[in-house]
Amino acid sequence: MIVLGIETSCDETGVALVRTQGDAVPVLLAQALHSQIDLHRAYGGVVPELASRDHIRRLLPLARTALADAGLGLDAIDVVAYTRGPGLAGALLVGAGFACALGAALARPVLGIHHLEGHLLSPFLSRDPPAFAFVALLVSGGHTQLMRVDDVGRYELLGETIDDAAGEAFDKAAKMMGLAYPGGPLLARLAEGGRRDAFKLPRPLLHSANLDFSFAGLKTAVMIQLRKCGDDPGEQVKADLAASTQQAIVDVLVHKSIVALEATGLDRLVVAGGVGANARLREQLNLRCAERGARVHYPEFELCTDNGAMIALAAAMRLQRGIAELRTDYGFDVRPRWPLASASGALPGVTAP
Ligand code: KG4
Ligand code: ZN
């Protein structure tokens, strides 16, 4: 079966094609992606209306590119999957509208997918795919969650941020240091030349009894340190502050991930979402997990941030298990706020064709 996947929840337009092959992990045939980072940079963040308009402009050409790269025609598509949520309402509607129009034109079913399910299954497309069950650390610009994942559609929330997401903490600290949007990767680069212990920054909820996170206080602490440094702190001080900020975020993410492994008794950790591209986070997680004999799995670097491949993959893996909520009424709906745990399992009476 061939699945077309469409991602438009935020500032990346992604289209991809995967093929299911029995019970084995589906194969990625082609993917096309357009990032809106340049479009939003001037505003220091994502402008929802501009995001929606750009998704409209990009989707059709990207879909054509993906099909051409896979050497397939439209009629090869069996199911059209799209990100149903969470995300920006207008941006999601563009993908849902496109998917439903294509599904109706081809007389193929459509399938709405949870964006975070896409992220946490994305390491299955890597050279080193995980096996179920595992703990997933989801770290993106909008989410920071630890989940217990027993299979596709079987997700249990272990803990999450009570305020800012980890990516948001990176981006906000970076903005204060005068770095362009999105600042996470730029702050990481600046941190390479800095001392990680130069500034004493808080590690919120590090030793709390639960697996929740809080990053809003870190942003305030960075601001206070910057003020102390005066108008022109100089490059080395900025690098030191970047390194200290990154280490504070990484310390909390690593510690809570280890506690989650201990609490669940599992020995596999999957890291997904944009912050999963952070080299210091990977280094520390690999080290700490190796100490306990646990394995860490990451998506391929290019699949860390938003993309269509993870949506097509999640749809294909649901189809394989007969838990796909296929629709042929094309009454597309989106869920801008949608907890992953409520997207678990199958709806009654809904099975794969
Ligand atoms: O998953 P994603 O592409 O989009 C959302 O669904 O939010 O994640 C984007 C986030 C941004 O906050 C970005 O700054 C952060 O991931 N990010 C990084 C790195 N690469 C991306 N943060 C720290 N270090 C990086 N190397
Ligand atoms: Zn994402």
PDB file of N, CA and C and ligand atoms in Angstrom, residues 7 9-12 86 115-116 119 139-143 272-274 304-307 310, ligand 2:
ATOM      1  N   GLU A   7       2.427  17.337   5.810  1.00  0.00           N
ATOM      2  CA  GLU A   7       2.660  18.032   7.087  1.00  0.00           C
ATOM      3  C   GLU A   7       2.595  19.543   6.860  1.00  0.00           C
ATOM      4  N   SER A   9       1.697  21.678   9.956  1.00  0.00           N
ATOM      5  CA  SER A   9       1.197  22.164  11.250  1.00  0.00           C
ATOM      6  C   SER A   9       1.817  23.473  11.709  1.00  0.00           C
ATOM      7  N   CYS A  10       3.004  23.779  11.174  1.00  0.00           N
ATOM      8  CA  CYS A  10       3.665  25.006  11.656  1.00  0.00           C
ATOM      9  C   CYS A  10       4.375  25.715  10.505  1.00  0.00           C
ATOM     10  N   ASP A  11       5.695  25.682  10.484  1.00  0.00           N
ATOM     11  CA  ASP A  11       6.406  26.481   9.482  1.00  0.00           C
ATOM     12  C   ASP A  11       7.221  25.642   8.498  1.00  0.00           C
ATOM     13  N   GLU A  12       6.865  24.359   8.373  1.00  0.00           N
ATOM     14  CA  GLU A  12       7.478  23.529   7.336  1.00  0.00           C
ATOM     15  C   GLU A  12       6.360  22.890   6.523  1.00  0.00           C
ATOM     16  N   PRO A  86      -1.473  18.467  16.833  1.00  0.00           N
ATOM     17  CA  PRO A  86      -1.724  19.872  17.175  1.00  0.00           C
ATOM     18  C   PRO A  86      -0.871  20.805  16.307  1.00  0.00           C
ATOM     19  N   HIS A 115       0.581  14.961  15.073  1.00  0.00           N
ATOM     20  CA  HIS A 115       1.928  15.426  14.747  1.00  0.00           C
ATOM     21  C   HIS A 115       3.005  14.772  15.636  1.00  0.00           C
ATOM     22  N   LEU A 116       2.716  14.647  16.934  1.00  0.00           N
ATOM     23  CA  LEU A 116       3.733  14.088  17.841  1.00  0.00           C
ATOM     24  C   LEU A 116       3.905  12.589  17.645  1.00  0.00           C
ATOM     25  N   HIS A 119       6.466  12.437  15.052  1.00  0.00           N
ATOM     26  CA  HIS A 119       7.811  12.646  15.597  1.00  0.00           C
ATOM     27  C   HIS A 119       8.330  11.395  16.296  1.00  0.00           C
ATOM     28  N   VAL A 139      10.961  16.525  22.145  1.00  0.00           N
ATOM     29  CA  VAL A 139      11.437  17.877  22.449  1.00  0.00           C
ATOM     30  C   VAL A 139      11.408  18.751  21.204  1.00  0.00           C
ATOM     31  N   SER A 140      10.372  19.582  21.106  1.00  0.00           N
ATOM     32  CA  SER A 140      10.251  20.437  19.925  1.00  0.00           C
ATOM     33  C   SER A 140      10.066  21.883  20.371  1.00  0.00           C
ATOM     34  N   GLY A 141       9.715  22.739  19.417  1.00  0.00           N
ATOM     35  CA  GLY A 141       9.496  24.141  19.757  1.00  0.00           C
ATOM     36  C   GLY A 141       8.216  24.331  20.558  1.00  0.00           C
ATOM     37  N   GLY A 142       7.290  23.402  20.420  1.00  0.00           N
ATOM     38  CA  GLY A 142       5.999  23.552  21.089  1.00  0.00           C
ATOM     39  C   GLY A 142       5.749  22.527  22.191  1.00  0.00           C
ATOM     40  N   HIS A 143       6.540  21.455  22.231  1.00  0.00           N
ATOM     41  CA  HIS A 143       6.263  20.382  23.192  1.00  0.00           C
ATOM     42  C   HIS A 143       7.514  19.866  23.880  1.00  0.00           C
ATOM     43  N   ALA A 272      12.949  12.534  19.864  1.00  0.00           N
ATOM     44  CA  ALA A 272      12.409  13.091  18.627  1.00  0.00           C
ATOM     45  C   ALA A 272      12.020  14.554  18.819  1.00  0.00           C
ATOM     46  N   GLY A 273      11.874  15.265  17.698  1.00  0.00           N
ATOM     47  CA  GLY A 273      11.570  16.691  17.738  1.00  0.00           C
ATOM     48  C   GLY A 273      12.832  17.493  17.479  1.00  0.00           C
ATOM     49  N   GLY A 274      12.655  18.765  17.108  1.00  0.00           N
ATOM     50  CA  GLY A 274      13.767  19.607  16.674  1.00  0.00           C
ATOM     51  C   GLY A 274      14.952  19.650  17.633  1.00  0.00           C
ATOM     52  N   CYS A 304      14.578  15.138  12.103  1.00  0.00           N
ATOM     53  CA  CYS A 304      14.377  15.635  13.477  1.00  0.00           C
ATOM     54  C   CYS A 304      13.331  16.735  13.485  1.00  0.00           C
ATOM     55  N   THR A 305      13.450  17.659  12.553  1.00  0.00           N
ATOM     56  CA  THR A 305      12.470  18.745  12.498  1.00  0.00           C
ATOM     57  C   THR A 305      11.273  18.284  11.661  1.00  0.00           C
ATOM     58  N   ASP A 306      10.252  19.136  11.570  1.00  0.00           N
ATOM     59  CA  ASP A 306       8.995  18.734  10.936  1.00  0.00           C
ATOM     60  C   ASP A 306       9.186  18.303   9.482  1.00  0.00           C
ATOM     61  N   ASN A 307       8.428  17.283   9.080  1.00  0.00           N
ATOM     62  CA  ASN A 307       8.556  16.748   7.718  1.00  0.00           C
ATOM     63  C   ASN A 307       7.338  15.899   7.386  1.00  0.00           C
ATOM     64  N   MET A 310       7.421  11.594   8.362  1.00  0.00           N
ATOM     65  CA  MET A 310       6.972  11.027   9.640  1.00  0.00           C
ATOM     66  C   MET A 310       5.451  10.876   9.672  1.00  0.00           C
TER      67      MET A 310
HETATM   68 ZN    ZN B   2       7.208  19.175  15.265  1.00  0.00          ZN
END
